[in-house]
Amino acid sequence: MRDATGRRLTIPYAERQVRPVVWYTSTEVPAHLVKPSYELVGQWNETLMATVRQLRGQTVPEYLPVSCQTEDPGGACFCQNHPDTGEVLNPTCAGGYDPFEPPDQARSRISSGEPFDCYVATVDADGNVMGSALDNEPDYNDFGLTDADYNGWYRTAMVGSECVNVLRINTCNRANLDEHAALDCQERGDIRFKLLSFVDQPGTPFLGVAQLRGDPLTGQIITGDANIGGPAMDSQRTRAMEVYDLINGNLTDQEYYTGEDVRAYLNAIEHVELPAPPRIDFSAASREGFAVDPNVRAGIAGVMSRAAERAELLQGVEGRAAVFIDRGRELAGTDIERRLVSGMNALSIGGMDAAPETMSPDSLNDAMIDRISPFRGALEEQLYQTRDFELRMGLSNMIMPNEFTDNSVLSFVNEHRDWTRVRVEFELDRRLYRDTQVHEMGHCMGLRHDFSGTADPANYYDGYYTINERFPFPDPNDFNTDGTPGLSPAEQTDFEDAYEAARRLRELAGIDQWANSSVMDYTPEWYMRINGAGYHDFMAISYGYGDIVDIYDNSRAGDGTGRAALPLGSLTPVNTMRVGIKWYHGGETCSVDADCPYSTGGSRANELLPANMSSGLTQTCGSFGRTDGLTTCSNFDVDSAAMLESAGAAPAWVPVEYFYCEDIRSSTRSLPGCSIFDAGDSFREIVRTQTQAYERGYIFNNFRRYRRLFSTFGYGGRLTRYIDPLLSLYQNLIYRYASDPEFRTQEGPFGFEDEFLATADTMNFFARLLSQPSIGSYEYDAAWDRYEVVSFDARPDAQISIPFGQGRYLNSIYQTGLTGINRVERIGSIYDAIYGMLFLTARGIGPFYGPDVAFFTNFTDIFPNEIQQIFTGMIAGRPEDYMPRIECESGDVFPNCSQPRVVFMDFYRGDCSIDPATGDPRTATCRPNPSEVTYRDLEVLNGGTRFFLQSYAAIFALQNFPIYFDTSFQNQMFICVEGQGECFAPDGAAVEGVDYVRHTSRRFGKNFLAWQVESTDGVAGQTSIAFTMVSEAADSDFIVRMLQRYRGDHLPGDPPPDINNLTAEQRARLTALGYDLPTSGTEIQFEIDRLEGRVNSLESFMFFVIQLEQAYGITFPQPYRRPEI
């Protein structure tokens, strides 16, 4: 259509004809998947039909509320029940379009407008309607149900005059396999057809992928197939059914997969306490109206102020020059590298999935060492490869499958408890298929991924709000009753019990499946993928095809009934009606309002919708800032913001805002909440979800379970899925704090304090990776005052037995193959610990903001005291500093503990910096030392320390903690052997035991020296790690010598122990050390052996540290001088 001058004219929407988008099922689509094919096509069809009506100025039907139903858990408005009482939580729901309901039947459910004339019916060969499509459902009481019983669905079609998105059954299908050669089939690859394609070839790796074929010149999409991988869907269904059977009692307690009892594992992890949240959960507080403790808020502000100052010096290319992250490369080719890359654990960490039985450490060549050595970039490279793989798959519209199980699967079990198992299998297949194909069809219709769907709580499915209101999470404030900042162990346990009780009810009620706004997201659980398109998806289609967005009509509830306006912050899709409103871009030059196309008198005023007219959101002509005096037509977003600003506390109309991010933004990890496989209605909930997914995935992820393609690289990819969202949180915290001052005052979920505390939670989680106890039996060691592992078998007669679920296997193992090739069978938690150290220490693996914006920070820049404590424990071999604690039942008699609960420490300290006004540490904002105060009444569980992990802790710490303008950490780590070239003797003014410490090794005949150097600038309470280690060695050796003298080793014969063998000065030193001499000869020898073993261990590790410092080029620091010297 052209005007008189030959220019093309835009045909008004009201005059345009609809050209239906036609899809065909592929020949392989099973009969039982035809119904969900209609459902998924119908979801997009409803939105497109509504868009067409609105663009034509016609009324969109509004439906009456409906009562909840109990017949079909996958159907609309299924009754959600209280898990314990059976109370119905949603007696009624908003009505909606049913693609299988004829218009005449739908009319009785409509409050205004006419029903859509488009539905699915059974038809004859000529397309004539013969009856209801639902009559083709089989007899579900038939235990021998097969796919062929659904063949009637091949005789159905979409009929009616308004269909826009249409599905047709392929001429060739499974019901007429014998006739395919003679039929004109709609084949895959034929550009004339768009297919819902079921790819059933063995080995198909993807779950879903959309293949778009477009004009190479214009980019216009010509056609596209929505493909689903049958094998991947089978795998998901099989995993889901295994868990279903296990929970439903269809499987007995048996060795599942690799000889591990899944049910016992899932039960055991309920006896593991996550680190307690810092004193208050700000997201919970803001939702429930609780006041925020000003000292906690002040502590957060102080911590971030100091971190921002350091981050400013670590930004961009100058920041890169200020760090020492290249030090690790100096270890390539050294003896240190050779020692650490030998053994099965090193092979698995390096990604060696198979090795000859005859392989020994000496047989590793340079090529193999290049692959497995962490000093040649192997760990980081695995991380980058996994990210790159995920990004490339996402940009190709491909979903890779994943699984995770929590209590929400019980919701699915309970909903289908009365169904036969075969019916459950078919139903699960249908729902997984429907959701995946809704996603892929969304791509074909122009939608990108939306990885923020699970982090968009204002736009979740309706079911979320019903459950969230009924079962709120507890507030930590209610449990903090002792007047001490932070939760004590008892308070922590009480809070965790209440939290887990609320979480159980929420998950059993099915909240997880509703916690999403977009089917274009990748959710962490399969049961979050069974509800189809969300609010964002419907809006995106309406916006993309008709410039129609959502707005709240605050005079009506979600079901359309009238009510008084609600406050702005309380609106949800359940309590407030959403309607469509015409969006306009603006920017056209104008003199008066009528010059603007979407003004009430403009050229396109007929396209304005009722909501535009009622809300007053129409275009106006004016000066809008950057137009240098010119007048232009207004923009919808600017107009709506101005309307809200002047509308008061309860506006009549509220535009709906969505959180959106796609693949490229997600791949940079520069926007928290924008990650694949994350979920949560606050930053802290995202962290908790990821940590729970990590815990519950262990039994499925770390064992081969007869999988041919099981590999450490694949495990690294799954681990990265848990970790990536957490890394982006703490890096983004630094970036937003530095670049956006308004962020610092943003409260509530996804605000500043929420993100800060989520970062603290992330630190605690990474610390937990370092301290996971080994499976086994433990006995209390009174000398060390802690429980020590005595057997790697969890014996029932042990004082403490840590079973599978509470503990993990530390070491990787390789199975012996018949061909002489050993394949990795189990990936040990040492792998996770190494990655935990990497994530806590690494600089430069954060989100990509551009070379000039990146901050080369790590966790020690935000949490110096906390990281110092964790790594002091790791490096000095002090489990009391970082290992978990044990809590026993009240009836247990110490040291026996029948039902132990493993309690991981919360390391967060708050702001413990020096107050420059007083020169003293801040007390109001500083929480107590967790190991010395908060958890001191609980016994330490030494889950197993390793020289391997000690070495890596020292390597990563010395590589990543020091920076050019603050080398305090490497100074605190400096140890030397007196008399060697790099070791200076203390001068006469320095006081031994205060300024420096000396340990004389009787084994090597050498003196180790370490200094008490100044702490990080402005940080209180830090102690030199080297000073601690050398002091312990000197004190332990002194005690050994005193025990030998006390026993009379210097005297002839075999005299009895005599305290008089010690001088008064020696006895005084023992008292100062808090050491009580044993009385019996057996006890004395035990103590000598224990302490000599510790001294030998310390001496060996101190030599390792000295060798490491020499390799890194670290020289003797400036000696510390006390101010009074």
Tab-separated table of C-alpha atoms in Angstrom, residues 19-236:
chain	number	residue	atom	x	y	z
A	19	ARG	CA	-1.615	-14.615	8.882
A	20	PRO	CA	-1.535	-17.614	11.262
A	21	VAL	CA	1.763	-19.036	12.469
A	22	VAL	CA	1.432	-22.741	11.646
A	23	TRP	CA	3.410	-25.509	13.363
A	24	TYR	CA	3.503	-29.236	12.687
A	25	THR	CA	4.408	-32.054	14.995
A	26	SER	CA	7.394	-34.013	13.722
A	27	THR	CA	6.823	-37.612	12.713
A	28	GLU	CA	8.540	-38.852	15.875
A	29	VAL	CA	6.361	-37.004	18.426
A	30	PRO	CA	4.783	-39.686	20.659
A	31	ALA	CA	1.005	-39.703	20.856
A	32	HIS	CA	0.968	-38.872	24.578
A	33	LEU	CA	2.840	-35.640	23.832
A	34	VAL	CA	0.263	-34.283	21.392
A	35	LYS	CA	-1.947	-32.848	24.150
A	36	PRO	CA	0.908	-30.877	25.766
A	37	SER	CA	1.870	-29.755	22.257
A	38	TYR	CA	-1.554	-28.129	21.955
A	39	GLU	CA	-1.182	-26.679	25.443
A	40	LEU	CA	2.137	-24.997	24.704
A	41	VAL	CA	0.973	-23.701	21.334
A	42	GLY	CA	-2.200	-22.510	23.060
A	43	GLN	CA	-0.244	-20.475	25.610
A	44	TRP	CA	1.363	-18.327	22.914
A	45	ASN	CA	-1.863	-18.385	20.907
A	46	GLU	CA	-3.846	-16.831	23.777
A	47	THR	CA	-1.390	-13.948	24.048
A	48	LEU	CA	-1.366	-13.378	20.285
A	49	MET	CA	-5.178	-13.516	20.058
A	50	ALA	CA	-5.439	-10.974	22.873
A	51	THR	CA	-2.869	-8.765	21.136
A	52	VAL	CA	-4.827	-8.896	17.870
A	53	ARG	CA	-8.067	-7.953	19.622
A	54	GLN	CA	-6.496	-5.048	21.442
A	55	LEU	CA	-4.859	-3.734	18.274
A	56	ARG	CA	-8.242	-3.937	16.532
A	57	GLY	CA	-9.968	-2.100	19.361
A	58	GLN	CA	-11.897	-5.177	20.428
A	59	THR	CA	-12.510	-6.316	24.011
A	60	VAL	CA	-10.347	-9.046	25.488
A	61	PRO	CA	-12.410	-11.525	27.523
A	62	GLU	CA	-12.210	-11.303	31.295
A	63	TYR	CA	-13.021	-14.451	33.214
A	64	LEU	CA	-14.912	-15.049	36.429
A	65	PRO	CA	-13.065	-16.543	39.397
A	66	VAL	CA	-13.098	-20.351	39.493
A	67	SER	CA	-13.028	-22.794	42.370
A	68	CYS	CA	-9.865	-24.829	42.749
A	69	GLN	CA	-9.933	-28.396	41.419
A	70	THR	CA	-8.420	-31.621	42.784
A	71	GLU	CA	-8.473	-33.887	39.726
A	72	ASP	CA	-5.455	-32.746	37.705
A	73	PRO	CA	-2.351	-31.374	39.477
A	74	GLY	CA	-1.063	-30.162	36.122
A	75	GLY	CA	-4.278	-28.359	35.268
A	76	ALA	CA	-5.357	-24.804	35.976
A	77	CYS	CA	-6.183	-23.817	39.563
A	78	PHE	CA	-5.206	-27.048	41.303
A	79	CYS	CA	-5.952	-26.863	45.031
A	80	GLN	CA	-2.823	-26.090	47.036
A	81	ASN	CA	-3.053	-27.623	50.494
A	82	HIS	CA	-1.351	-27.072	53.814
A	83	PRO	CA	1.154	-29.956	53.965
A	84	ASP	CA	0.231	-30.882	57.543
A	85	THR	CA	-3.420	-29.912	58.030
A	86	GLY	CA	-4.805	-30.240	54.512
A	87	GLU	CA	-6.212	-26.699	54.628
A	88	VAL	CA	-6.902	-25.388	51.107
A	89	LEU	CA	-4.704	-22.357	50.559
A	90	ASN	CA	-6.314	-21.148	47.315
A	91	PRO	CA	-10.086	-21.832	47.346
A	92	THR	CA	-10.505	-19.748	44.176
A	93	CYS	CA	-8.280	-18.576	41.335
A	94	ALA	CA	-8.542	-16.093	38.515
A	95	GLY	CA	-10.221	-17.662	35.491
A	96	GLY	CA	-8.494	-18.011	32.135
A	97	TYR	CA	-8.492	-19.344	28.585
A	98	ASP	CA	-8.780	-23.112	28.117
A	99	PRO	CA	-7.553	-24.262	24.667
A	100	PHE	CA	-9.767	-27.392	24.807
A	101	GLU	CA	-12.997	-25.555	25.640
A	102	PRO	CA	-15.406	-24.517	22.830
A	103	PRO	CA	-16.535	-20.841	22.903
A	104	ASP	CA	-20.121	-21.756	23.781
A	105	GLN	CA	-18.938	-23.508	26.936
A	106	ALA	CA	-16.463	-20.761	27.818
A	107	ARG	CA	-19.075	-18.027	27.609
A	108	SER	CA	-20.557	-18.987	30.975
A	109	ARG	CA	-17.197	-18.306	32.653
A	110	ILE	CA	-16.742	-14.808	31.199
A	111	SER	CA	-17.605	-11.593	32.998
A	112	SER	CA	-17.061	-9.287	30.023
A	113	GLY	CA	-16.215	-9.620	26.336
A	114	GLU	CA	-16.629	-12.578	24.019
A	115	PRO	CA	-14.685	-15.855	24.289
A	116	PHE	CA	-11.884	-16.520	21.835
A	117	ASP	CA	-13.041	-18.556	18.858
A	118	CYS	CA	-10.204	-21.044	18.829
A	119	TYR	CA	-10.057	-24.457	20.478
A	120	VAL	CA	-8.847	-28.042	20.007
A	121	ALA	CA	-11.381	-30.642	18.926
A	122	THR	CA	-11.547	-34.160	17.531
A	123	VAL	CA	-12.070	-33.910	13.764
A	124	ASP	CA	-12.758	-36.219	10.856
A	125	ALA	CA	-10.626	-36.520	7.711
A	126	ASP	CA	-12.235	-33.380	6.268
A	127	GLY	CA	-11.644	-31.280	9.397
A	128	ASN	CA	-15.212	-31.377	10.673
A	129	VAL	CA	-15.611	-31.244	14.444
A	130	MET	CA	-16.603	-34.646	15.798
A	131	GLY	CA	-16.329	-34.132	19.561
A	132	SER	CA	-14.163	-33.019	22.462
A	133	ALA	CA	-10.418	-33.541	22.122
A	134	LEU	CA	-10.277	-34.576	25.767
A	135	ASP	CA	-12.264	-37.698	24.916
A	136	ASN	CA	-9.003	-39.067	23.494
A	137	GLU	CA	-7.464	-39.421	26.951
A	138	PRO	CA	-6.985	-43.131	27.782
A	139	ASP	CA	-8.194	-45.175	30.744
A	140	TYR	CA	-5.715	-44.270	33.463
A	141	ASN	CA	-6.738	-47.228	35.578
A	142	ASP	CA	-5.054	-49.429	32.993
A	143	PHE	CA	-1.736	-50.539	34.504
A	144	GLY	CA	-0.583	-51.620	31.063
A	145	LEU	CA	-0.942	-48.148	29.554
A	146	THR	CA	1.229	-47.542	26.466
A	147	ASP	CA	1.778	-44.638	24.095
A	148	ALA	CA	-0.511	-46.256	21.539
A	149	ASP	CA	-3.436	-45.725	23.919
A	150	TYR	CA	-3.093	-41.996	23.179
A	151	ASN	CA	-3.313	-42.414	19.370
A	152	GLY	CA	-6.698	-40.698	19.294
A	153	TRP	CA	-4.885	-37.393	19.754
A	154	TYR	CA	-3.571	-37.735	16.174
A	155	ARG	CA	-7.185	-37.154	15.039
A	156	THR	CA	-7.476	-33.688	16.559
A	157	ALA	CA	-7.029	-30.143	15.249
A	158	MET	CA	-7.258	-26.502	16.269
A	159	VAL	CA	-10.474	-25.000	14.899
A	160	GLY	CA	-12.096	-21.559	14.967
A	161	SER	CA	-11.800	-18.165	13.303
A	162	GLU	CA	-9.385	-16.438	15.705
A	163	CYS	CA	-6.484	-18.880	15.888
A	164	VAL	CA	-3.155	-17.091	15.409
A	165	ASN	CA	-0.591	-19.635	16.630
A	166	VAL	CA	-1.749	-22.961	15.185
A	167	LEU	CA	-0.636	-26.570	15.585
A	168	ARG	CA	-1.352	-29.205	12.979
A	169	ILE	CA	-0.702	-32.920	13.223
A	170	ASN	CA	1.917	-34.220	10.818
A	171	THR	CA	0.486	-36.289	7.995
A	172	CYS	CA	2.962	-38.936	9.063
A	173	ASN	CA	2.886	-39.973	12.706
A	174	ARG	CA	3.389	-42.998	14.905
A	175	ALA	CA	-0.141	-44.228	14.302
A	176	ASN	CA	0.445	-44.741	10.568
A	177	LEU	CA	4.076	-45.827	10.386
A	178	ASP	CA	3.330	-48.407	7.695
A	179	GLU	CA	1.902	-45.739	5.372
A	180	HIS	CA	4.685	-43.145	5.559
A	181	ALA	CA	6.228	-44.066	2.211
A	182	ALA	CA	3.000	-43.208	0.409
A	183	LEU	CA	2.210	-40.015	2.329
A	184	ASP	CA	3.283	-36.412	1.794
A	185	CYS	CA	4.936	-35.825	5.163
A	186	GLN	CA	6.051	-32.547	6.714
A	187	GLU	CA	9.750	-33.306	7.029
A	188	ARG	CA	12.389	-31.814	9.270
A	189	GLY	CA	14.566	-29.424	7.265
A	190	ASP	CA	11.840	-28.491	4.756
A	191	ILE	CA	11.808	-24.689	4.899
A	192	ARG	CA	8.076	-24.638	4.185
A	193	PHE	CA	7.268	-26.042	7.614
A	194	LYS	CA	7.876	-25.127	11.211
A	195	LEU	CA	8.055	-28.155	13.459
A	196	LEU	CA	7.629	-29.131	17.052
A	197	SER	CA	10.445	-31.604	16.661
A	198	PHE	CA	11.077	-34.634	18.859
A	199	VAL	CA	14.680	-35.781	18.245
A	200	ASP	CA	14.874	-39.366	19.418
A	201	GLN	CA	18.364	-40.280	18.177
A	202	PRO	CA	20.580	-41.965	20.803
A	203	GLY	CA	23.249	-39.672	22.157
A	204	THR	CA	21.349	-36.430	21.544
A	205	PRO	CA	23.058	-34.191	24.138
A	206	PHE	CA	20.673	-31.283	24.400
A	207	LEU	CA	17.353	-31.016	26.185
A	208	GLY	CA	16.010	-28.304	23.938
A	209	VAL	CA	17.258	-26.190	21.048
A	210	ALA	CA	15.535	-23.747	18.692
A	211	GLN	CA	16.814	-23.720	15.116
A	212	LEU	CA	15.956	-20.448	13.416
A	213	ARG	CA	16.364	-19.988	9.676
A	214	GLY	CA	16.335	-16.412	8.454
A	215	ASP	CA	16.946	-14.182	5.472
A	216	PRO	CA	20.756	-13.819	5.211
A	217	LEU	CA	20.384	-10.187	4.073
A	218	THR	CA	17.665	-8.778	6.338
A	219	GLY	CA	17.891	-11.178	9.282
A	220	GLN	CA	14.132	-11.727	9.164
A	221	ILE	CA	13.118	-15.071	10.646
A	222	ILE	CA	11.581	-17.165	7.884
A	223	THR	CA	11.002	-20.354	9.805
A	224	GLY	CA	12.256	-22.253	12.789
A	225	ASP	CA	11.939	-25.559	14.604
A	226	ALA	CA	11.443	-26.029	18.332
A	227	ASN	CA	13.420	-29.192	19.067
A	228	ILE	CA	13.510	-31.369	22.150
A	229	GLY	CA	16.046	-34.115	22.755
A	230	GLY	CA	14.291	-37.356	23.592
A	231	PRO	CA	17.261	-38.982	25.399
A	232	ALA	CA	17.826	-35.928	27.603
A	233	MET	CA	14.122	-35.762	28.432
A	234	ASP	CA	14.166	-39.482	29.210
A	235	SER	CA	17.109	-38.873	31.540
A	236	GLN	CA	15.260	-36.103	33.362
